[in-house]
Amino acid sequence: MKLNVAINGEAKEFDIHPKDMLLDVLRDDGYTGVKRGCSTGDCGACAIILDGKAVNSCILFAAQAEGGKITTVEGIGNPKVPSPVQREMTDAGGIQCGFCVPGIVVSATALIDENPEPTEDEIREALDGNLCRCTGYVKQIEAITLAVKETRKTRGARLGVA
Amino acid sequence: MSPVKSPARPKKPARPVKSRNSAAGFKVVNHNVEKVDGICLATGVAQFVDDRKFPGLLFIKFLYSPHAHARITKIDTTHAEQLKGVRCILHYGNVPRVLHTTAGQGYPEPSPYDAAMFDSKVRYVGDRVAAVAAETSDIAEEACRLIKVEYDVLPAVFDPEEAIKAGAPVIHDEPDLRGAHDAKRNMAAHVGIEVGSVEKGLAKADHRFEDRYELGYAQHCPIEPHVCITYLDDRDRLVIRTSTQVPFHARRICAQVLQIPEGQIRVIKPRIGGGFGAKQEVFLEYVAGLVTLRTRRPAKIEQTRAEEFYASRTRHPHIVNMRIGVKKNGMIETLDMKALSNTGAYGTHSLTVVCNCGSKALPLYNKAKNVGFIGEAAYTNLPVGGAYRGYGGTQGFYALESMMDDIAEKLGMDPLALRRKNHIRLGESSPVFAALGEGKEGYDQAMASCKLSECIDIGEKEINWAVERKNHGRGPVKTGVGCAILMQGSGIPGIDMGGATVKLNEDGSFNLLVGATDLGTGSDTVLAQIAAEALAVPVGKILIYSSDTDFTPFDVGAYASSTTYISGGAVKKAAENVRRQILSVAAEILSEKADNLACSDGHVVSKKTKKKISYRNISLRSLYSRNQFQIEATESHVSYVSPPPFAAHFAKVAVDTETGLVKLLKYVMTVDCGVAIHPKLAEGQAEGAAMNGISYALTEEFIFNARGAMVNASFLDYKLFSTRDLPEMKTILVPSYEPNGPFGAKSIAEININGPAPAIGNAIKNACGVRLRSIPYTPEKVLKAIRRQSAPAAA
């Protein structure tokens, strides 16, 4: 069957099998920033933004994304122009092995997109589905708190309110 | 078995007198520079093992034993072979039998050779029966189901205390087994030491304490499961791209099992998604390697999360019997520990983990005149133990630091006062260092840096000890605080070796090639900082490439808290050597003595004339114009001391006495890791280790059914702490300067996983008066203990 989706702003068509998982389709097409940690929807390493919501792509049939807008970690920023979340994750020490980080970047970005002024409690809630075994989460929460401030500044600048 | 004698320490020239004793004046070291791989990881660009495509890749799946103990009497692969897309099936009948250990340790490994790639006997539910390589993973899985196996089921033993009794089923009866202590008794390893006389010491003591502590199975749970891809390069050599902590040991062990020379194998470690000891094991790479050698096709093994739990490696469960003899005044005179480790079906790391249970914990209270330690590791028909962050220290400190609070209570002393009276201090040693190392005798050492007293003082204030010890709140939820103090080591003395190569490029940048393995620890950044400091350049001028057996010098790998200290020592030496070469070329150019020149910000500067010449110009001259040569150096580093980091951990808990639920409210760590090369990464090491320890103390456990099968092999049923569970956590680095370490550094990777179990246990005791001697502190366990305590029978 055919799957039509927009990935990071680019329209894509795939030939898929009904039982293909979205994670496999994405990784196979080169979006390897999307990671496989459990295949049961418990660790969040495969998180993507689908139509504005952070979801685990490992337990989503690819077919379920038909017509959807997908953002992967690659669509959020790149090494030359990282997003505030990506910048702060690096600077605040939120990254050790980094395997969980694309998923955390995605969850945090989806949160800030939806709720630009999250409290620490809301940040913790949004990241609850992203397991990290390296950092103990302390610096990841700090990083996202800083990214919220940074996003506010840049948004302010964009709107000319600074 | 008495410990084997360690090789004599070679006579070394006296160390030059160091004028430096603090981090003051460092330009790169002790600064939070940008993590060299940070942005690439944050943007998803960094390449992990499975992030590259290999045309023609075969997928490998395993058939596992459903029995805890059985002989395979018949294996029929006919139907599986007929399935379209199946390319290769491996089982005991068609692979060479080479007994080996999967422990990625130095050679000769101190673990028994008790494992074959595939054996005719299976020893736990999850032991490997066969592997299938096929065009897709679905086909490989289907083919595994089509393999017909007949078993002669044998009696199994799951309890380590039962396993070592006469008459227990013998798990390893193979005649070619080597290195197990007493296989007929299921004893994989045994070690014993005694300093002074334990029995006399206990008899004379004013107070004697004796208790039993238990710690169960746990899995490391790196978010990236074990994964490896093998292929043949264009000269027909076997390339192994793998998520390993030990690329050089992986090459050696694969060469051994595949019976080909090391030179025919190249191991590449790309980015690694965490390891924590799990990836110090070499048990998948040679299976994929054999598939590639037989099919000439690239092949991949990627473990599922469930396989990570039941078919990879775990923490060795321990039963620790602790006895302590104390004087009325609180002086500890006698320490005696007897540890029984459950190594599961195979003895990987069995001797060394149980050794470290004693050798890491017992030196902490070094005033004791009598010290005894017996470590035993039992084979059982359960999953296989392995290296796990803390490596015996977790188990040893749990017993020791839990008992310390019971002693304090009995003597009417403050637990911190008791610890202050007895703990090791600067300049002091412990007889345990020489008597007990990792699997053999150790090396004596005196503490050349130790801020443990300061750690206790600072943590005491931060947790508000005096007030919180007495304040338990009203109502059914009781609060309390507890502490534990800790030490670990920095590398394995006399064994661990790291190599580093530094070479200068035309633009004044340097390639830094290290065998050291960054598995997420930040060692690529830390080692680049060490090189940058020694070469007087910003860290951006250091191009680090790590862990490729074809290109980088040897390193034992990332374990035993060794990388910053051992590999960092090699990097510093190599960088200093290159710096001398730079100065000597500059001396020629400037017609000055090298002694009159200094390196500063990528230039050589004359102290007299202030004339400057850039590294770029020095490089261009040395490569292209006069007396040409490549400015470069390779250096190695071994240490005959293992400077311990120190830490004090403080936990504040709330115990709901009606439900037994323990909530961790606050966790404070004060840590002396010498000079922190990168303070933020060092804090991150502490926080990650503590969170893992907290999760182990409160929720993580393997649940087995009556057949010995793990029944909770998923993140849904095996609870790792997440952001919601994070307590208020405070990490305070307490700087010291370790003269043996590169720029004053010692380790920080492991020590902080050892604190939570005893500190939280002590806090529970303080909160509601019950002492728990096994983890995890589940609500059921806590509630039972509370009810037992308040039951009239107990009065």
PDB file of N, CA and C in Angstrom, chain B residues 454-535:
ATOM      1  N   GLU B 454      35.475  16.546  54.471  1.00  0.00           N
ATOM      2  CA  GLU B 454      34.785  17.733  53.950  1.00  0.00           C
ATOM      3  C   GLU B 454      33.473  17.336  53.273  1.00  0.00           C
ATOM      4  N   CYS B 455      33.505  16.208  52.570  1.00  0.00           N
ATOM      5  CA  CYS B 455      32.272  15.732  51.915  1.00  0.00           C
ATOM      6  C   CYS B 455      31.174  15.529  52.956  1.00  0.00           C
ATOM      7  N   ILE B 456      31.544  14.911  54.071  1.00  0.00           N
ATOM      8  CA  ILE B 456      30.543  14.650  55.120  1.00  0.00           C
ATOM      9  C   ILE B 456      30.033  15.971  55.696  1.00  0.00           C
ATOM     10  N   ASP B 457      30.962  16.893  55.971  1.00  0.00           N
ATOM     11  CA  ASP B 457      30.566  18.184  56.564  1.00  0.00           C
ATOM     12  C   ASP B 457      29.586  18.939  55.668  1.00  0.00           C
ATOM     13  N   ILE B 458      29.929  18.987  54.389  1.00  0.00           N
ATOM     14  CA  ILE B 458      29.113  19.777  53.453  1.00  0.00           C
ATOM     15  C   ILE B 458      27.737  19.137  53.269  1.00  0.00           C
ATOM     16  N   GLY B 459      27.739  17.820  53.132  1.00  0.00           N
ATOM     17  CA  GLY B 459      26.470  17.113  52.948  1.00  0.00           C
ATOM     18  C   GLY B 459      25.577  17.224  54.175  1.00  0.00           C
ATOM     19  N   GLU B 460      26.196  17.197  55.333  1.00  0.00           N
ATOM     20  CA  GLU B 460      25.449  17.304  56.598  1.00  0.00           C
ATOM     21  C   GLU B 460      24.646  18.606  56.625  1.00  0.00           C
ATOM     22  N   LYS B 461      25.295  19.687  56.222  1.00  0.00           N
ATOM     23  CA  LYS B 461      24.601  20.992  56.193  1.00  0.00           C
ATOM     24  C   LYS B 461      23.511  20.997  55.114  1.00  0.00           C
ATOM     25  N   GLU B 462      23.865  20.488  53.949  1.00  0.00           N
ATOM     26  CA  GLU B 462      22.950  20.570  52.807  1.00  0.00           C
ATOM     27  C   GLU B 462      21.643  19.818  53.077  1.00  0.00           C
ATOM     28  N   ILE B 463      21.724  18.708  53.781  1.00  0.00           N
ATOM     29  CA  ILE B 463      20.497  17.928  54.042  1.00  0.00           C
ATOM     30  C   ILE B 463      19.823  18.387  55.334  1.00  0.00           C
ATOM     31  N   ASN B 464      20.478  19.313  56.029  1.00  0.00           N
ATOM     32  CA  ASN B 464      19.960  19.822  57.313  1.00  0.00           C
ATOM     33  C   ASN B 464      19.847  18.669  58.324  1.00  0.00           C
ATOM     34  N   TRP B 465      20.932  17.949  58.446  1.00  0.00           N
ATOM     35  CA  TRP B 465      20.999  16.684  59.175  1.00  0.00           C
ATOM     36  C   TRP B 465      20.441  16.769  60.592  1.00  0.00           C
ATOM     37  N   ALA B 466      20.991  17.722  61.367  1.00  0.00           N
ATOM     38  CA  ALA B 466      20.650  17.762  62.801  1.00  0.00           C
ATOM     39  C   ALA B 466      19.143  17.898  62.984  1.00  0.00           C
ATOM     40  N   VAL B 467      18.513  18.716  62.167  1.00  0.00           N
ATOM     41  CA  VAL B 467      17.070  18.934  62.310  1.00  0.00           C
ATOM     42  C   VAL B 467      16.289  17.740  61.747  1.00  0.00           C
ATOM     43  N   GLU B 468      16.670  17.316  60.533  1.00  0.00           N
ATOM     44  CA  GLU B 468      15.889  16.272  59.857  1.00  0.00           C
ATOM     45  C   GLU B 468      15.992  14.901  60.538  1.00  0.00           C
ATOM     46  N   ARG B 469      17.099  14.639  61.232  1.00  0.00           N
ATOM     47  CA  ARG B 469      17.226  13.351  61.935  1.00  0.00           C
ATOM     48  C   ARG B 469      16.150  13.202  63.005  1.00  0.00           C
ATOM     49  N   LYS B 470      15.770  14.372  63.590  1.00  0.00           N
ATOM     50  CA  LYS B 470      14.830  14.312  64.723  1.00  0.00           C
ATOM     51  C   LYS B 470      13.394  14.598  64.307  1.00  0.00           C
ATOM     52  N   ASN B 471      13.241  15.120  63.103  1.00  0.00           N
ATOM     53  CA  ASN B 471      11.927  15.573  62.664  1.00  0.00           C
ATOM     54  C   ASN B 471      11.290  14.515  61.762  1.00  0.00           C
ATOM     55  N   HIS B 472      10.293  13.817  62.254  1.00  0.00           N
ATOM     56  CA  HIS B 472       9.699  12.745  61.448  1.00  0.00           C
ATOM     57  C   HIS B 472       8.275  13.052  61.016  1.00  0.00           C
ATOM     58  N   GLY B 473       7.792  14.214  61.387  1.00  0.00           N
ATOM     59  CA  GLY B 473       6.457  14.628  60.975  1.00  0.00           C
ATOM     60  C   GLY B 473       5.370  13.948  61.782  1.00  0.00           C
ATOM     61  N   ARG B 474       4.170  14.512  61.702  1.00  0.00           N
ATOM     62  CA  ARG B 474       3.015  13.905  62.378  1.00  0.00           C
ATOM     63  C   ARG B 474       2.240  13.096  61.357  1.00  0.00           C
ATOM     64  N   GLY B 475       1.376  12.257  61.813  1.00  0.00           N
ATOM     65  CA  GLY B 475       0.542  11.491  60.890  1.00  0.00           C
ATOM     66  C   GLY B 475       1.239  10.239  60.396  1.00  0.00           C
ATOM     67  N   PRO B 476       0.572   9.547  59.486  1.00  0.00           N
ATOM     68  CA  PRO B 476       1.092   8.242  59.063  1.00  0.00           C
ATOM     69  C   PRO B 476       2.319   8.325  58.158  1.00  0.00           C
ATOM     70  N   VAL B 477       2.575   9.476  57.538  1.00  0.00           N
ATOM     71  CA  VAL B 477       3.750   9.588  56.672  1.00  0.00           C
ATOM     72  C   VAL B 477       4.919  10.133  57.487  1.00  0.00           C
ATOM     73  N   LYS B 478       5.936   9.315  57.603  1.00  0.00           N
ATOM     74  CA  LYS B 478       7.086   9.682  58.444  1.00  0.00           C
ATOM     75  C   LYS B 478       8.269  10.044  57.552  1.00  0.00           C
ATOM     76  N   THR B 479       8.971  11.095  57.907  1.00  0.00           N
ATOM     77  CA  THR B 479      10.172  11.448  57.142  1.00  0.00           C
ATOM     78  C   THR B 479      11.425  11.114  57.941  1.00  0.00           C
ATOM     79  N   GLY B 480      12.514  10.966  57.232  1.00  0.00           N
ATOM     80  CA  GLY B 480      13.781  10.691  57.898  1.00  0.00           C
ATOM     81  C   GLY B 480      14.933  10.893  56.938  1.00  0.00           C
ATOM     82  N   VAL B 481      16.134  11.000  57.484  1.00  0.00           N
ATOM     83  CA  VAL B 481      17.316  11.141  56.639  1.00  0.00           C
ATOM     84  C   VAL B 481      18.333  10.059  56.994  1.00  0.00           C
ATOM     85  N   GLY B 482      19.137   9.707  56.019  1.00  0.00           N
ATOM     86  CA  GLY B 482      20.185   8.715  56.240  1.00  0.00           C
ATOM     87  C   GLY B 482      21.368   9.036  55.349  1.00  0.00           C
ATOM     88  N   CYS B 483      22.491   8.461  55.681  1.00  0.00           N
ATOM     89  CA  CYS B 483      23.667   8.740  54.860  1.00  0.00           C
ATOM     90  C   CYS B 483      24.456   7.460  54.593  1.00  0.00           C
ATOM     91  N   ALA B 484      25.356   7.543  53.652  1.00  0.00           N
ATOM     92  CA  ALA B 484      26.324   6.474  53.407  1.00  0.00           C
ATOM     93  C   ALA B 484      27.584   7.156  52.883  1.00  0.00           C
ATOM     94  N   ILE B 485      28.737   6.662  53.270  1.00  0.00           N
ATOM     95  CA  ILE B 485      29.970   7.209  52.697  1.00  0.00           C
ATOM     96  C   ILE B 485      30.653   6.119  51.870  1.00  0.00           C
ATOM     97  N   LEU B 486      31.404   6.566  50.886  1.00  0.00           N
ATOM     98  CA  LEU B 486      31.847   5.654  49.830  1.00  0.00           C
ATOM     99  C   LEU B 486      33.248   5.965  49.335  1.00  0.00           C
ATOM    100  N   MET B 487      33.882   4.951  48.809  1.00  0.00           N
ATOM    101  CA  MET B 487      35.097   5.145  48.027  1.00  0.00           C
ATOM    102  C   MET B 487      35.083   4.114  46.896  1.00  0.00           C
ATOM    103  N   GLN B 488      35.877   4.335  45.863  1.00  0.00           N
ATOM    104  CA  GLN B 488      35.957   3.349  44.777  1.00  0.00           C
ATOM    105  C   GLN B 488      37.423   3.258  44.374  1.00  0.00           C
ATOM    106  N   GLY B 489      37.746   3.269  43.124  1.00  0.00           N
ATOM    107  CA  GLY B 489      39.132   3.277  42.666  1.00  0.00           C
ATOM    108  C   GLY B 489      39.188   4.017  41.357  1.00  0.00           C
ATOM    109  N   SER B 490      40.393   4.136  40.796  1.00  0.00           N
ATOM    110  CA  SER B 490      40.553   4.727  39.467  1.00  0.00           C
ATOM    111  C   SER B 490      41.381   3.741  38.655  1.00  0.00           C
ATOM    112  N   GLY B 491      40.716   2.864  37.953  1.00  0.00           N
ATOM    113  CA  GLY B 491      41.417   1.859  37.151  1.00  0.00           C
ATOM    114  C   GLY B 491      41.906   0.699  37.994  1.00  0.00           C
ATOM    115  N   ILE B 492      42.334  -0.373  37.307  1.00  0.00           N
ATOM    116  CA  ILE B 492      42.865  -1.545  38.001  1.00  0.00           C
ATOM    117  C   ILE B 492      44.386  -1.410  38.031  1.00  0.00           C
ATOM    118  N   PRO B 493      44.968  -1.278  39.224  1.00  0.00           N
ATOM    119  CA  PRO B 493      46.409  -1.022  39.279  1.00  0.00           C
ATOM    120  C   PRO B 493      47.218  -2.183  38.713  1.00  0.00           C
ATOM    121  N   GLY B 494      48.260  -1.849  37.992  1.00  0.00           N
ATOM    122  CA  GLY B 494      49.165  -2.862  37.464  1.00  0.00           C
ATOM    123  C   GLY B 494      48.613  -3.626  36.277  1.00  0.00           C
ATOM    124  N   ILE B 495      47.366  -3.396  35.910  1.00  0.00           N
ATOM    125  CA  ILE B 495      46.744  -4.143  34.812  1.00  0.00           C
ATOM    126  C   ILE B 495      46.271  -3.194  33.706  1.00  0.00           C
ATOM    127  N   ASP B 496      45.453  -2.236  34.070  1.00  0.00           N
ATOM    128  CA  ASP B 496      44.827  -1.391  33.042  1.00  0.00           C
ATOM    129  C   ASP B 496      45.875  -0.534  32.339  1.00  0.00           C
ATOM    130  N   MET B 497      45.817  -0.569  30.998  1.00  0.00           N
ATOM    131  CA  MET B 497      46.741   0.238  30.207  1.00  0.00           C
ATOM    132  C   MET B 497      45.951   0.960  29.129  1.00  0.00           C
ATOM    133  N   GLY B 498      46.295   2.215  28.934  1.00  0.00           N
ATOM    134  CA  GLY B 498      45.699   2.995  27.851  1.00  0.00           C
ATOM    135  C   GLY B 498      46.809   3.588  27.007  1.00  0.00           C
ATOM    136  N   GLY B 499      46.562   3.665  25.699  1.00  0.00           N
ATOM    137  CA  GLY B 499      47.525   4.288  24.796  1.00  0.00           C
ATOM    138  C   GLY B 499      46.898   5.468  24.085  1.00  0.00           C
ATOM    139  N   ALA B 500      47.736   6.425  23.698  1.00  0.00           N
ATOM    140  CA  ALA B 500      47.237   7.602  22.977  1.00  0.00           C
ATOM    141  C   ALA B 500      48.287   8.075  21.989  1.00  0.00           C
ATOM    142  N   THR B 501      47.823   8.528  20.831  1.00  0.00           N
ATOM    143  CA  THR B 501      48.703   9.113  19.818  1.00  0.00           C
ATOM    144  C   THR B 501      48.252  10.550  19.571  1.00  0.00           C
ATOM    145  N   VAL B 502      49.225  11.454  19.522  1.00  0.00           N
ATOM    146  CA  VAL B 502      48.926  12.851  19.183  1.00  0.00           C
ATOM    147  C   VAL B 502      49.784  13.217  17.988  1.00  0.00           C
ATOM    148  N   LYS B 503      49.195  13.833  16.970  1.00  0.00           N
ATOM    149  CA  LYS B 503      50.023  14.322  15.862  1.00  0.00           C
ATOM    150  C   LYS B 503      49.548  15.684  15.395  1.00  0.00           C
ATOM    151  N   LEU B 504      50.540  16.466  14.937  1.00  0.00           N
ATOM    152  CA  LEU B 504      50.280  17.864  14.565  1.00  0.00           C
ATOM    153  C   LEU B 504      49.970  17.965  13.077  1.00  0.00           C
ATOM    154  N   ASN B 505      48.936  18.754  12.747  1.00  0.00           N
ATOM    155  CA  ASN B 505      48.568  19.014  11.345  1.00  0.00           C
ATOM    156  C   ASN B 505      49.006  20.420  10.915  1.00  0.00           C
ATOM    157  N   GLU B 506      48.928  20.692   9.615  1.00  0.00           N
ATOM    158  CA  GLU B 506      49.396  21.979   9.067  1.00  0.00           C
ATOM    159  C   GLU B 506      48.727  23.189   9.708  1.00  0.00           C
ATOM    160  N   ASP B 507      47.442  23.063  10.039  1.00  0.00           N
ATOM    161  CA  ASP B 507      46.729  24.243  10.544  1.00  0.00           C
ATOM    162  C   ASP B 507      46.879  24.428  12.049  1.00  0.00           C
ATOM    163  N   GLY B 508      47.797  23.667  12.647  1.00  0.00           N
ATOM    164  CA  GLY B 508      47.980  23.800  14.090  1.00  0.00           C
ATOM    165  C   GLY B 508      46.953  23.027  14.896  1.00  0.00           C
ATOM    166  N   SER B 509      46.172  22.189  14.204  1.00  0.00           N
ATOM    167  CA  SER B 509      45.278  21.285  14.943  1.00  0.00           C
ATOM    168  C   SER B 509      46.018  19.976  15.200  1.00  0.00           C
ATOM    169  N   PHE B 510      45.459  19.172  16.095  1.00  0.00           N
ATOM    170  CA  PHE B 510      46.099  17.908  16.454  1.00  0.00           C
ATOM    171  C   PHE B 510      45.099  16.773  16.329  1.00  0.00           C
ATOM    172  N   ASN B 511      45.510  15.695  15.713  1.00  0.00           N
ATOM    173  CA  ASN B 511      44.724  14.464  15.812  1.00  0.00           C
ATOM    174  C   ASN B 511      45.079  13.803  17.136  1.00  0.00           C
ATOM    175  N   LEU B 512      44.053  13.422  17.858  1.00  0.00           N
ATOM    176  CA  LEU B 512      44.257  12.651  19.088  1.00  0.00           C
ATOM    177  C   LEU B 512      43.572  11.307  18.873  1.00  0.00           C
ATOM    178  N   LEU B 513      44.373  10.257  18.830  1.00  0.00           N
ATOM    179  CA  LEU B 513      43.840   8.915  18.588  1.00  0.00           C
ATOM    180  C   LEU B 513      43.954   8.120  19.876  1.00  0.00           C
ATOM    181  N   VAL B 514      42.830   7.668  20.371  1.00  0.00           N
ATOM    182  CA  VAL B 514      42.844   6.928  21.633  1.00  0.00           C
ATOM    183  C   VAL B 514      42.081   5.617  21.500  1.00  0.00           C
ATOM    184  N   GLY B 515      42.593   4.612  22.179  1.00  0.00           N
ATOM    185  CA  GLY B 515      41.864   3.355  22.256  1.00  0.00           C
ATOM    186  C   GLY B 515      40.714   3.455  23.234  1.00  0.00           C
ATOM    187  N   ALA B 516      40.749   4.471  24.083  1.00  0.00           N
ATOM    188  CA  ALA B 516      39.708   4.655  25.106  1.00  0.00           C
ATOM    189  C   ALA B 516      38.345   4.773  24.437  1.00  0.00           C
ATOM    190  N   THR B 517      37.325   4.299  25.126  1.00  0.00           N
ATOM    191  CA  THR B 517      36.018   4.128  24.520  1.00  0.00           C
ATOM    192  C   THR B 517      34.994   5.030  25.179  1.00  0.00           C
ATOM    193  N   ASP B 518      34.528   6.023  24.444  1.00  0.00           N
ATOM    194  CA  ASP B 518      33.457   6.875  24.961  1.00  0.00           C
ATOM    195  C   ASP B 518      32.131   6.191  24.686  1.00  0.00           C
ATOM    196  N   LEU B 519      31.480   5.722  25.744  1.00  0.00           N
ATOM    197  CA  LEU B 519      30.192   5.051  25.551  1.00  0.00           C
ATOM    198  C   LEU B 519      29.079   5.947  26.038  1.00  0.00           C
ATOM    199  N   GLY B 520      29.423   7.260  26.143  1.00  0.00           N
ATOM    200  CA  GLY B 520      28.459   8.216  26.659  1.00  0.00           C
ATOM    201  C   GLY B 520      28.982   8.922  27.882  1.00  0.00           C
ATOM    202  N   THR B 521      30.128   8.489  28.342  1.00  0.00           N
ATOM    203  CA  THR B 521      30.716   9.041  29.555  1.00  0.00           C
ATOM    204  C   THR B 521      31.242  10.446  29.352  1.00  0.00           C
ATOM    205  N   GLY B 522      31.485  10.825  28.097  1.00  0.00           N
ATOM    206  CA  GLY B 522      32.104  12.122  27.833  1.00  0.00           C
ATOM    207  C   GLY B 522      33.613  12.033  27.745  1.00  0.00           C
ATOM    208  N   SER B 523      34.139  10.815  27.654  1.00  0.00           N
ATOM    209  CA  SER B 523      35.605  10.694  27.678  1.00  0.00           C
ATOM    210  C   SER B 523      36.249  11.315  26.448  1.00  0.00           C
ATOM    211  N   ASP B 524      35.572  11.334  25.305  1.00  0.00           N
ATOM    212  CA  ASP B 524      36.166  12.013  24.140  1.00  0.00           C
ATOM    213  C   ASP B 524      36.423  13.488  24.477  1.00  0.00           C
ATOM    214  N   THR B 525      35.490  14.088  25.179  1.00  0.00           N
ATOM    215  CA  THR B 525      35.634  15.500  25.560  1.00  0.00           C
ATOM    216  C   THR B 525      36.728  15.667  26.620  1.00  0.00           C
ATOM    217  N   VAL B 526      36.667  14.826  27.632  1.00  0.00           N
ATOM    218  CA  VAL B 526      37.613  14.919  28.749  1.00  0.00           C
ATOM    219  C   VAL B 526      39.051  14.686  28.260  1.00  0.00           C
ATOM    220  N   LEU B 527      39.234  13.709  27.391  1.00  0.00           N
ATOM    221  CA  LEU B 527      40.590  13.425  26.893  1.00  0.00           C
ATOM    222  C   LEU B 527      41.068  14.541  25.971  1.00  0.00           C
ATOM    223  N   ALA B 528      40.154  15.108  25.183  1.00  0.00           N
ATOM    224  CA  ALA B 528      40.526  16.246  24.333  1.00  0.00           C
ATOM    225  C   ALA B 528      40.932  17.433  25.203  1.00  0.00           C
ATOM    226  N   GLN B 529      40.245  17.621  26.311  1.00  0.00           N
ATOM    227  CA  GLN B 529      40.610  18.719  27.221  1.00  0.00           C
ATOM    228  C   GLN B 529      42.015  18.531  27.788  1.00  0.00           C
ATOM    229  N   ILE B 530      42.321  17.302  28.153  1.00  0.00           N
ATOM    230  CA  ILE B 530      43.646  17.019  28.724  1.00  0.00           C
ATOM    231  C   ILE B 530      44.724  17.325  27.682  1.00  0.00           C
ATOM    232  N   ALA B 531      44.491  16.898  26.435  1.00  0.00           N
ATOM    233  CA  ALA B 531      45.459  17.176  25.371  1.00  0.00           C
ATOM    234  C   ALA B 531      45.565  18.681  25.139  1.00  0.00           C
ATOM    235  N   ALA B 532      44.424  19.362  25.112  1.00  0.00           N
ATOM    236  CA  ALA B 532      44.418  20.804  24.846  1.00  0.00           C
ATOM    237  C   ALA B 532      45.175  21.567  25.930  1.00  0.00           C
ATOM    238  N   GLU B 533      44.970  21.163  27.165  1.00  0.00           N
ATOM    239  CA  GLU B 533      45.668  21.827  28.272  1.00  0.00           C
ATOM    240  C   GLU B 533      47.178  21.660  28.123  1.00  0.00           C
ATOM    241  N   ALA B 534      47.603  20.417  27.834  1.00  0.00           N
ATOM    242  CA  ALA B 534      49.041  20.141  27.739  1.00  0.00           C
ATOM    243  C   ALA B 534      49.662  20.830  26.528  1.00  0.00           C
ATOM    244  N   LEU B 535      48.875  21.045  25.473  1.00  0.00           N
ATOM    245  CA  LEU B 535      49.415  21.633  24.248  1.00  0.00           C
ATOM    246  C   LEU B 535      49.128  23.130  24.141  1.00  0.00           C
TER     247      LEU B 535
END
